[in-house]
XYZ file of C-alpha atoms in Angstrom:
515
model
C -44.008 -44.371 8.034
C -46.368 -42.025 9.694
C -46.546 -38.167 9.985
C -48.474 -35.901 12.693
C -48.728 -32.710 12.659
C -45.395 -32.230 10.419
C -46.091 -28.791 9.216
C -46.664 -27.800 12.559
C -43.332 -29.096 13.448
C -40.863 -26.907 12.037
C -40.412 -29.414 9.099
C -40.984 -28.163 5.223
C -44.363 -27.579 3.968
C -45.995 -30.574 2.436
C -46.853 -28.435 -0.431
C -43.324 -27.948 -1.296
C -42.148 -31.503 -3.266
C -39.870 -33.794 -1.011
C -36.575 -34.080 -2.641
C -35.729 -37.470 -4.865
C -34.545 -40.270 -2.894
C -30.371 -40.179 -2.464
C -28.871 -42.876 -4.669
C -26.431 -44.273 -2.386
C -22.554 -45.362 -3.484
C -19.717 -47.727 -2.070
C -16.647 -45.369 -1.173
C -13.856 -47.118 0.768
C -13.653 -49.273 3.590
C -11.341 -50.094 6.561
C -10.512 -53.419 7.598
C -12.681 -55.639 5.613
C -12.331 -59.302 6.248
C -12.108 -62.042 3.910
C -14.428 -65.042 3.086
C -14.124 -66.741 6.097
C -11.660 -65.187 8.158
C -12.328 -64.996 12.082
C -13.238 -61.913 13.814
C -11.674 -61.708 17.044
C -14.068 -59.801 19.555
C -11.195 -57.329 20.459
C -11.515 -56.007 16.367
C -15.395 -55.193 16.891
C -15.697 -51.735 16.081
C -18.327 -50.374 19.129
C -18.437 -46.747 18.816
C -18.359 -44.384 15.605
C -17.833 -39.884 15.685
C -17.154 -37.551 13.206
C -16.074 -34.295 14.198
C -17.672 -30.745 13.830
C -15.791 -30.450 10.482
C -16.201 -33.849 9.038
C -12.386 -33.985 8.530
C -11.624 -36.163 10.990
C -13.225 -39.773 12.015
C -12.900 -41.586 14.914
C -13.746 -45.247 15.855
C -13.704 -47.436 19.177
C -13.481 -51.130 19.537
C -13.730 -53.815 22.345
C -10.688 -53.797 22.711
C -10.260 -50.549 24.302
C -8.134 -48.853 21.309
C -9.768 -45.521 19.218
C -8.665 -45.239 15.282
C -8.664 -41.894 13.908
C -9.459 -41.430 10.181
C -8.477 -38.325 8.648
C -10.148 -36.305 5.192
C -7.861 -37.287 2.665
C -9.671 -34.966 -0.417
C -9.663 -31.770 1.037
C -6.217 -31.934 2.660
C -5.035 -32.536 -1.157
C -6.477 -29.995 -2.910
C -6.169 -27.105 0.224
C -8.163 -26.008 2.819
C -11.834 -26.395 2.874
C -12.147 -22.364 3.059
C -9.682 -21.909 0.313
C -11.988 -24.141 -1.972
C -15.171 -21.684 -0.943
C -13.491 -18.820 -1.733
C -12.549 -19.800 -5.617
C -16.524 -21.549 -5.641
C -14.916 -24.841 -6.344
C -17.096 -27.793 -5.824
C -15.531 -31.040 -4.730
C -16.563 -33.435 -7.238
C -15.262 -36.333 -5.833
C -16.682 -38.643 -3.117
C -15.063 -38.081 0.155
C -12.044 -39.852 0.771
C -10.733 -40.651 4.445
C -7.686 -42.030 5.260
C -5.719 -43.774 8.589
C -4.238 -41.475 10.635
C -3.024 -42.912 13.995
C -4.541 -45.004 16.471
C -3.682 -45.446 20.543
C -4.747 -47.464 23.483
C -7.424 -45.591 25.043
C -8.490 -48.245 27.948
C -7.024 -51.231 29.510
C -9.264 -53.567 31.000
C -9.437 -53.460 35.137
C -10.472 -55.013 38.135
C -12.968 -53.491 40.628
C -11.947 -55.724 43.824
C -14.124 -53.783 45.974
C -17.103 -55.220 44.172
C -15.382 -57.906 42.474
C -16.140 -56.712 39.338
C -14.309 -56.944 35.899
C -14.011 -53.356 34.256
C -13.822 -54.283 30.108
C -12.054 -52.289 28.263
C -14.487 -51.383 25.541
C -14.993 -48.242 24.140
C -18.697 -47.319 24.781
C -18.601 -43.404 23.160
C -16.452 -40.983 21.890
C -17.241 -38.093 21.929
C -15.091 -34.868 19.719
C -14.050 -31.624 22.029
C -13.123 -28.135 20.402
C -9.304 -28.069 18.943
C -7.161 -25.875 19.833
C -3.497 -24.629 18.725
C -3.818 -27.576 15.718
C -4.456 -30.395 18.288
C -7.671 -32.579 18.195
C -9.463 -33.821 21.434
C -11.672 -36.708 22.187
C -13.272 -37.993 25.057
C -13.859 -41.381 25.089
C -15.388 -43.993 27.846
C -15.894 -47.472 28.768
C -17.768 -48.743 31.484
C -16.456 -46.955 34.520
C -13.943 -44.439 33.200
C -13.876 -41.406 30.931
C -10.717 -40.009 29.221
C -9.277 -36.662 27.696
C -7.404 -37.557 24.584
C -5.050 -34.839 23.022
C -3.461 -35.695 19.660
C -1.030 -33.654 18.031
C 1.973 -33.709 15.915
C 5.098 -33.597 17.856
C 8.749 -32.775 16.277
C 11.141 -35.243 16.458
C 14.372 -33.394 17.304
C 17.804 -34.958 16.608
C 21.116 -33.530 17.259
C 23.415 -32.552 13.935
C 27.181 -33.577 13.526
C 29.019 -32.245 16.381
C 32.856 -33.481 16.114
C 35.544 -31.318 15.124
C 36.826 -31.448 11.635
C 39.707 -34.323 11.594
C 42.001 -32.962 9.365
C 42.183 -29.368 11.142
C 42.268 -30.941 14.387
C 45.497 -30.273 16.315
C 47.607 -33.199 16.430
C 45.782 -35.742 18.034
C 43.420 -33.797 19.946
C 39.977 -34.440 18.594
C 37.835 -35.482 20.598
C 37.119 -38.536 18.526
C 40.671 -39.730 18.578
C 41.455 -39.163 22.334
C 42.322 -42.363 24.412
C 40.685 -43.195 27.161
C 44.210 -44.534 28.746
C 46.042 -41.409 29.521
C 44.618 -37.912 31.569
C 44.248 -35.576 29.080
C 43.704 -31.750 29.542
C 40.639 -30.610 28.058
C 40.930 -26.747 26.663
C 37.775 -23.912 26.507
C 37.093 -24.344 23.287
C 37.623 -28.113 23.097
C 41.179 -28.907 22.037
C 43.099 -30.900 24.490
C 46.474 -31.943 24.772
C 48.096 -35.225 25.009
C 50.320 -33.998 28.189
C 49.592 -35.227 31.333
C 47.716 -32.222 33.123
C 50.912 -31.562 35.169
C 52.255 -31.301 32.146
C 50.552 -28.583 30.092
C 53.354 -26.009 29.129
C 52.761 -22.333 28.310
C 53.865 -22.367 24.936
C 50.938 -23.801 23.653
C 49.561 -21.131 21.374
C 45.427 -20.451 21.436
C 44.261 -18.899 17.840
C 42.248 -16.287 18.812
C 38.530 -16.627 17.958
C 38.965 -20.127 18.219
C 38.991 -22.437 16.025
C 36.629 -22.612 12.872
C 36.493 -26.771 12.400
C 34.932 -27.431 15.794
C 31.185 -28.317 15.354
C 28.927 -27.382 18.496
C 25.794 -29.454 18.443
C 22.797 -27.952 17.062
C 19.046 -29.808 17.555
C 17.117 -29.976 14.129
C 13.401 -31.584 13.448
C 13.836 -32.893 10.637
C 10.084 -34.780 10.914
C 6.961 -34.987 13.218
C 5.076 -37.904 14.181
C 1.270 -37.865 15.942
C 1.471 -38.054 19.651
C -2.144 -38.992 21.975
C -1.666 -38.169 25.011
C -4.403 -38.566 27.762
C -4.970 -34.844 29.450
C -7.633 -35.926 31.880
C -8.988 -39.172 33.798
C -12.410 -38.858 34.985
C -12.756 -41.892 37.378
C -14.878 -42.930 39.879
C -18.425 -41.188 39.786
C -20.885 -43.637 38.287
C -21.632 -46.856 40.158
C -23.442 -48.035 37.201
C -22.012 -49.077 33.299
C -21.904 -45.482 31.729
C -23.765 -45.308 28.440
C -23.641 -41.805 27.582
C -20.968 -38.920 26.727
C -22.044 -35.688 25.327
C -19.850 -32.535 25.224
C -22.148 -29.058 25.982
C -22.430 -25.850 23.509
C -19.989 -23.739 26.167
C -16.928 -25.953 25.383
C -16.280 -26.100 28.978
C -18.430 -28.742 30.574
C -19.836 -32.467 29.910
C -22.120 -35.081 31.268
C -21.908 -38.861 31.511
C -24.947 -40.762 32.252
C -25.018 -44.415 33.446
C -28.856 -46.210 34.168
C -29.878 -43.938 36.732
C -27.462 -40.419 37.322
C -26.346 -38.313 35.113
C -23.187 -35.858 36.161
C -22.006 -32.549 35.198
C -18.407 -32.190 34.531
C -16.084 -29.470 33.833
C -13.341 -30.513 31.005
C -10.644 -29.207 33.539
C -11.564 -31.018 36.656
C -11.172 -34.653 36.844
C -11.708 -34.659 40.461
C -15.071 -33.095 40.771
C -18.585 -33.881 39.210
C -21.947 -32.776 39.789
C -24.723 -35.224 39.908
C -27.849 -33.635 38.227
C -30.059 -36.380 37.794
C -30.760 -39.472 39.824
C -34.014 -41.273 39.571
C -32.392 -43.728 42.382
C -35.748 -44.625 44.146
C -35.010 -45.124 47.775
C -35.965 -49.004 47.644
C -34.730 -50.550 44.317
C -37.337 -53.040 44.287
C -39.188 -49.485 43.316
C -37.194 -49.479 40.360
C -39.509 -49.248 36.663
C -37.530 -47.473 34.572
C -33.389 -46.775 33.435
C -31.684 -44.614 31.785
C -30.562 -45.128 28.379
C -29.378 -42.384 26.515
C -28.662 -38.530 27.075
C -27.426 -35.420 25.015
C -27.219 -31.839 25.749
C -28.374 -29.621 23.369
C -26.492 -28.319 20.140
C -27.160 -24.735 21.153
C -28.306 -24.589 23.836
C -26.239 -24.945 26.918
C -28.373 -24.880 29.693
C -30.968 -28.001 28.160
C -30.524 -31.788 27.505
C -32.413 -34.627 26.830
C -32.397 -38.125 28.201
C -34.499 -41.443 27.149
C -35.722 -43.780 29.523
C -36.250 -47.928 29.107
C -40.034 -47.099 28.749
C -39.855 -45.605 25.347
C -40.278 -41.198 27.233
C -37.800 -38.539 26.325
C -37.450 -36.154 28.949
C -36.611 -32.519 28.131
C -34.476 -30.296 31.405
C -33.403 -27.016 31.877
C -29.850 -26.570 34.379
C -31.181 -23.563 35.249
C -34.367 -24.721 37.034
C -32.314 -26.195 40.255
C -29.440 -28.045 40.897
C -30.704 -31.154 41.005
C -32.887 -31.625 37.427
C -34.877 -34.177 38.916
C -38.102 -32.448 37.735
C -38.077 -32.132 33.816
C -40.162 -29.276 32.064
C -41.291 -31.492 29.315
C -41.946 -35.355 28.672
C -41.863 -36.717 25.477
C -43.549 -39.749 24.488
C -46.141 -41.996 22.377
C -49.397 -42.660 23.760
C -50.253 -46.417 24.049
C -52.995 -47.516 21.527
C -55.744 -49.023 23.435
C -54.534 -53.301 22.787
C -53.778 -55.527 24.673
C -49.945 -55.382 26.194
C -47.678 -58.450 25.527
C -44.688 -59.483 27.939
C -42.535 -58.152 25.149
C -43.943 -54.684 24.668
C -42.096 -52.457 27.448
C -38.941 -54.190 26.268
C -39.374 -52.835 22.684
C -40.639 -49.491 23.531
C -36.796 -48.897 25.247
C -35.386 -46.557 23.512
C -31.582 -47.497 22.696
C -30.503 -43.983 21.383
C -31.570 -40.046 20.877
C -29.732 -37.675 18.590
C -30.140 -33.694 18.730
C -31.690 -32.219 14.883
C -28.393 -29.648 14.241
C -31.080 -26.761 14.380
C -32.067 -28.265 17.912
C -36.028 -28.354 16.834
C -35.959 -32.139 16.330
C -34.973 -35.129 18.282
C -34.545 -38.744 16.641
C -34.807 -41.588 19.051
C -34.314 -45.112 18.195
C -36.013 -47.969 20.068
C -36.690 -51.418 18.835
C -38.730 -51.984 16.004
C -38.638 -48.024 14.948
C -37.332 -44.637 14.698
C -39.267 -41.613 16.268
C -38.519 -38.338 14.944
C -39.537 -35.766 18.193
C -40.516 -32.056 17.946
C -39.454 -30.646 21.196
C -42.450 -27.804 20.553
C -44.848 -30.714 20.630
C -44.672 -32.969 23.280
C -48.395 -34.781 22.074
C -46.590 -37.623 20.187
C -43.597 -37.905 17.475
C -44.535 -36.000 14.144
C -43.084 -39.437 12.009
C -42.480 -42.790 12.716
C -40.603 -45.453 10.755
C -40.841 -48.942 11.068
C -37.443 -50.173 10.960
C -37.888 -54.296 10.702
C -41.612 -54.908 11.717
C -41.169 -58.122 10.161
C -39.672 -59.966 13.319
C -42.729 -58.853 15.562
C -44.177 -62.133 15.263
C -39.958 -63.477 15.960
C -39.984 -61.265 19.305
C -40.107 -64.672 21.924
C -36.341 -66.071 19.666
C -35.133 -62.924 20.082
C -35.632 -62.656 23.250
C -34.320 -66.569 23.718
C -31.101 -65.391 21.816
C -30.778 -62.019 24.050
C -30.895 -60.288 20.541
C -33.847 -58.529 21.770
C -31.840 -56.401 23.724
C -29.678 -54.973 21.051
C -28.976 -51.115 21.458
C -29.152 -49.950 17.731
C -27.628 -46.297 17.048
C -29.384 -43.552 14.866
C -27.930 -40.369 13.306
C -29.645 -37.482 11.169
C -28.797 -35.758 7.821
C -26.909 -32.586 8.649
C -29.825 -30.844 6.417
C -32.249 -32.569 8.696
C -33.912 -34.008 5.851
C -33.235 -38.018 6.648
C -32.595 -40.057 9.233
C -30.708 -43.212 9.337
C -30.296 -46.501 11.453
C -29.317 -50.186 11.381
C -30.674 -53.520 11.646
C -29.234 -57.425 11.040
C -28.169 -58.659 8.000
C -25.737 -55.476 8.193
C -28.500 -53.959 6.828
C -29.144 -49.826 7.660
C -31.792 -47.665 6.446
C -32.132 -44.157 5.451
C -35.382 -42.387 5.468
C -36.837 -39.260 3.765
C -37.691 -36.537 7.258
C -40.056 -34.367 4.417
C -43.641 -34.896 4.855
C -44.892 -37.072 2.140
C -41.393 -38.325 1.645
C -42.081 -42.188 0.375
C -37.973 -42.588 0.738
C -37.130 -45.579 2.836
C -33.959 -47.133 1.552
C -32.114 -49.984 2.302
C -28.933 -50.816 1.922
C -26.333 -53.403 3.096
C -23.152 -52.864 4.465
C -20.558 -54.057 1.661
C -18.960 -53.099 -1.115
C -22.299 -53.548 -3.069
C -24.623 -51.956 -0.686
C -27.988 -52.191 -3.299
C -27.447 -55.779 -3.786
C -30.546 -56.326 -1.031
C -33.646 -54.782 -1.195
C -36.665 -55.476 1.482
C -40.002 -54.608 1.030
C -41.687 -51.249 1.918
C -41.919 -51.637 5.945
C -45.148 -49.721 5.753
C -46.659 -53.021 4.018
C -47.885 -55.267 6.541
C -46.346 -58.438 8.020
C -47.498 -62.104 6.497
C -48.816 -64.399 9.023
C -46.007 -66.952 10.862
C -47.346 -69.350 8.780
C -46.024 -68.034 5.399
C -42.404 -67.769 6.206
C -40.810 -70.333 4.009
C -38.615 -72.215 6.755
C -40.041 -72.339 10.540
C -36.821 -70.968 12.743
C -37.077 -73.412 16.180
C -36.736 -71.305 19.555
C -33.694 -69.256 20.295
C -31.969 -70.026 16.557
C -29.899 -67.352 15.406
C -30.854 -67.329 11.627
C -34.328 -67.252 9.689
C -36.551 -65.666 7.283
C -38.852 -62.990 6.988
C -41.667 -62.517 5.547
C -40.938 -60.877 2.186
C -38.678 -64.495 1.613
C -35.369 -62.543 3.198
C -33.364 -64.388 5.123
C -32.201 -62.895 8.210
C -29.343 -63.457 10.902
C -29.194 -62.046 14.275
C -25.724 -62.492 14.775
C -24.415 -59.832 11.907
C -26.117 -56.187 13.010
C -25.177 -52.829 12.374
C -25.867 -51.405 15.636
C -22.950 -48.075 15.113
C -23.446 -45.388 12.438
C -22.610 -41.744 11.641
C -23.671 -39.510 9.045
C -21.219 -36.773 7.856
C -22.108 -33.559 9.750
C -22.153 -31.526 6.278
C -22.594 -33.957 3.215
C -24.442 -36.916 2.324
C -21.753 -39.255 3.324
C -22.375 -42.295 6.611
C -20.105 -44.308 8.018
C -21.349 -47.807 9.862
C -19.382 -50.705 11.375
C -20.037 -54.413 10.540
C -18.188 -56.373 12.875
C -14.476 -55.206 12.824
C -15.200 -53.286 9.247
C -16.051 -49.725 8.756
C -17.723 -49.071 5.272
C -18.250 -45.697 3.996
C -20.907 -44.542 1.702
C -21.774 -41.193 -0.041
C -24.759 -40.116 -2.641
């Protein structure tokens, strides 16, 4: 890993001594697979959020449906303020649990383009609750959707007939034939005379009388209800790869490769477009956009990443259409010689806000760039992530594994960043300056059961690697004697927003860890 200008950065002194490396534990997971079973593609977990609070978790899949996950630890032992105010620590791990799950998307057909709309969930993305109701937003390709999910009462009506034995003579209602007119009284007696018939000696107890049951509705239980609140359809002409909600509660953008919109929460019908870097010829085209996040503060600035490795920096208030950033983020090219594979590389897959706002993490490739936005000369770290498949980059490419879009999250401290790689491996790094903590871990029940070299050391030659992979073959070995797999890769991960706690999909499992 390298460091520039850190101090400078906002980031703790290097005089002060970088905390120990986190020693990371297995804590539950969701839906792990046995030796062997199949994974159907519609089970692939694609999208991973924790809320504000870290109480609740939610998860997307392929096949269009979100799974909420709820804090099981705190809910037990009372509210997470009640446990502040008697300065009681939670000793135990955090515990989540299932909480309910719904169909958010249903795959569609475009048949003005003749295009096939999947149904996979792409982001979600947590709103503000409100009245004990959670909101989501969540997205495929094409379509964003307001989820509300609360507990409803289930109402059910109580015993209603009249009392049998105090009925008069065979007028309760749940004797009465259906064969003969009957005439039905106020209060609900009726008599077996024809109505022609009803005489006036038939005496009416005044008040009424006591054994007749009027129906009364009781919730007796409550069951979780989602219920979508808004559809926002129709505004991107290009696969959306980006949801992020703004500091005001009131407003959102979606970004696909080359606009971004503006939306207000309350109108589905209506978005802004406040970037497009739509050249007027496409054969113009050079670079996409990838990823983009407002601010955590901040409503008026967001960030988006391009395919050529920049972060631009805007401010809403500048114009109306933020075409024109106020400042550009990225790594200036060492002077060697450029290979067809180094612009794909340098695309940067994801960017994640620092809580305080200072910092931005972006993910590309081969490594993670942690971003000062007071410093746009260059990133103040970099972490190599799995140099050793530079010299693999022509098979990856073969096996389209090359253009894998691997997530990143940070530490709610700020102190370390995470990410994943293949092998279902992910790695957390130390943010401190001087920080040697680079850890790896695998996603499974015994997550230190791997352990790769330092990335800083340097790659062997292709001629050391103990088995020679032929073009465009999924599995191999690196060059510490690892063996490697391109078809099993964490690309999804979350880190708790206020303890040392991630959660990361493998496949259709979601393993959660703590230290």
């Amino acid at each position: 890993m390298n460091w520039n200008g850190a101090e400078d950065a906002g980031l703790p002194a290097a005089s002060l001594p970088p905390p120990p490396p986190l020693e990371w534990k297995f804590s539950q997971v969701f839906g792990e697979r046995t030796a062997g079973e199949e994974v159907q593609e519609v089970d692939i977990i694609s999208a991973i959020e924790f809320d504000k609070s870290g109480d609740h978790l939610a998860t997307g899949d392929r096949g269009g449906r979100v799974v909420l996950f709820e804090r099981a630890d705190v809910r037990d032992r009372g509210s997470r303020r009640d446990l502040e105010r008697q300065d009681y620590s939670i000793s135990r791990h955090p515990e989540f649990r299932y909480k309910t799950e719904f169909q958010s998307h249903e795959p569609e057909f475009d048949y003005l383009k003749s295009l096939e709309i999947e149904e996979k969930i792409n982001k979600i993305r947590w709103c503000q609750t409100a009245n004990g109701a959670l909101f989501l937003l969540s997205t495929n390709d094409k379509t964003i959707k307001l989820w509300k999910v609360h507990e409803k009462k289930v109402k059910r009506i109580s015993k209603m007939n009249m009392d049998d034995s105090q009925a008069i003579g065979n007028g309760s209602i749940a004797s009465s034939s259906a064969n003969s007119p009957r005439a039905y009284l106020p209060n609900g007696g009726c008599s077996e005379r024809p109505y022609n018939h009803l005489s006036s000696d038939f005496l009416f107890p005044p008040g009424g009388f006591p054994s007749l049951h009027l129906p009364v509705v009781m919730c007796q239980e409550t069951s979780l209800v989602a219920r979508c609140r808004r559809i926002y359809a129709h505004a991107h002409d290009y696969h959306i790869n980006s949801i992020s909600n703004n500091s005001d509660g009131e407003t959102f953008i979606s970004a696909d490769d080359l606009r971004i919109n503006l939306w207000n929460l309350e109108i589905s019908n209506q978005s802004f477009n406040i970037v497009d870097v739509k050249p007027a010829n496409m054969e113009d085209l050079t670079e996409v956009i990838t990823s983009a996040e407002f601010h955590p503060t901040h409503c008026n600035m967001l960030a988006y990443s391009s395919s050529k490795g920049s972060i631009r920096l805007i401010d809403l208030r500048q114009s109306a259409l933020c075409d024109n950033h106020f400042k550009l983020f990225e790594e200036h090219e060492a002077p060697v010689p450029k290979s067809f594979f180094t612009e794909i590389i340098a695309s940067i897959s994801d960017i994640k806000f620092a809580k305080d706002g200072r910092h931005i993490l972006s993910r590309d490739y081969m490594t993670l760039k942690l971003w000062d936005i007071n410093m746009d000369s260059g990133p103040v770290a970099t972490f190599q992530i799995h140099e050793y498949l530079r010299p693999k980059l022509c098979d990856l490419y073969e096996n389209d594994s090359i253009f894998d879009k691997f997530e990143c999250c940070l530490s709610g401290d700020g102190l370390r960043v995470a990410t994943g790689s293949y092998n279902n491996l992910f790695r957390v790094f130390g943010c401190v300056p001087e920080s040697t903590e680079a850890t790896t871990l695998e996603a499974s029940k015994n997550p230190m059961r791997r352990h790769v070299q330092n990335p800083a050391r340097p790659a062997r030659s292709l001629g050391s690697l103990t088995r020679v992979v032929r073009r465009g073959e999924a599995t191999g070995v690196d060059a510490n004697g690892n063996s490697y797999d391109f078809t099993t890769k964490l690309l999804h991960l979350a880190w708790h927003p206020t303890e040392n706690s991630i959660a990361c999909a493998a496949a259709n499992s979601l393993y959660m860890y703590y230290a």
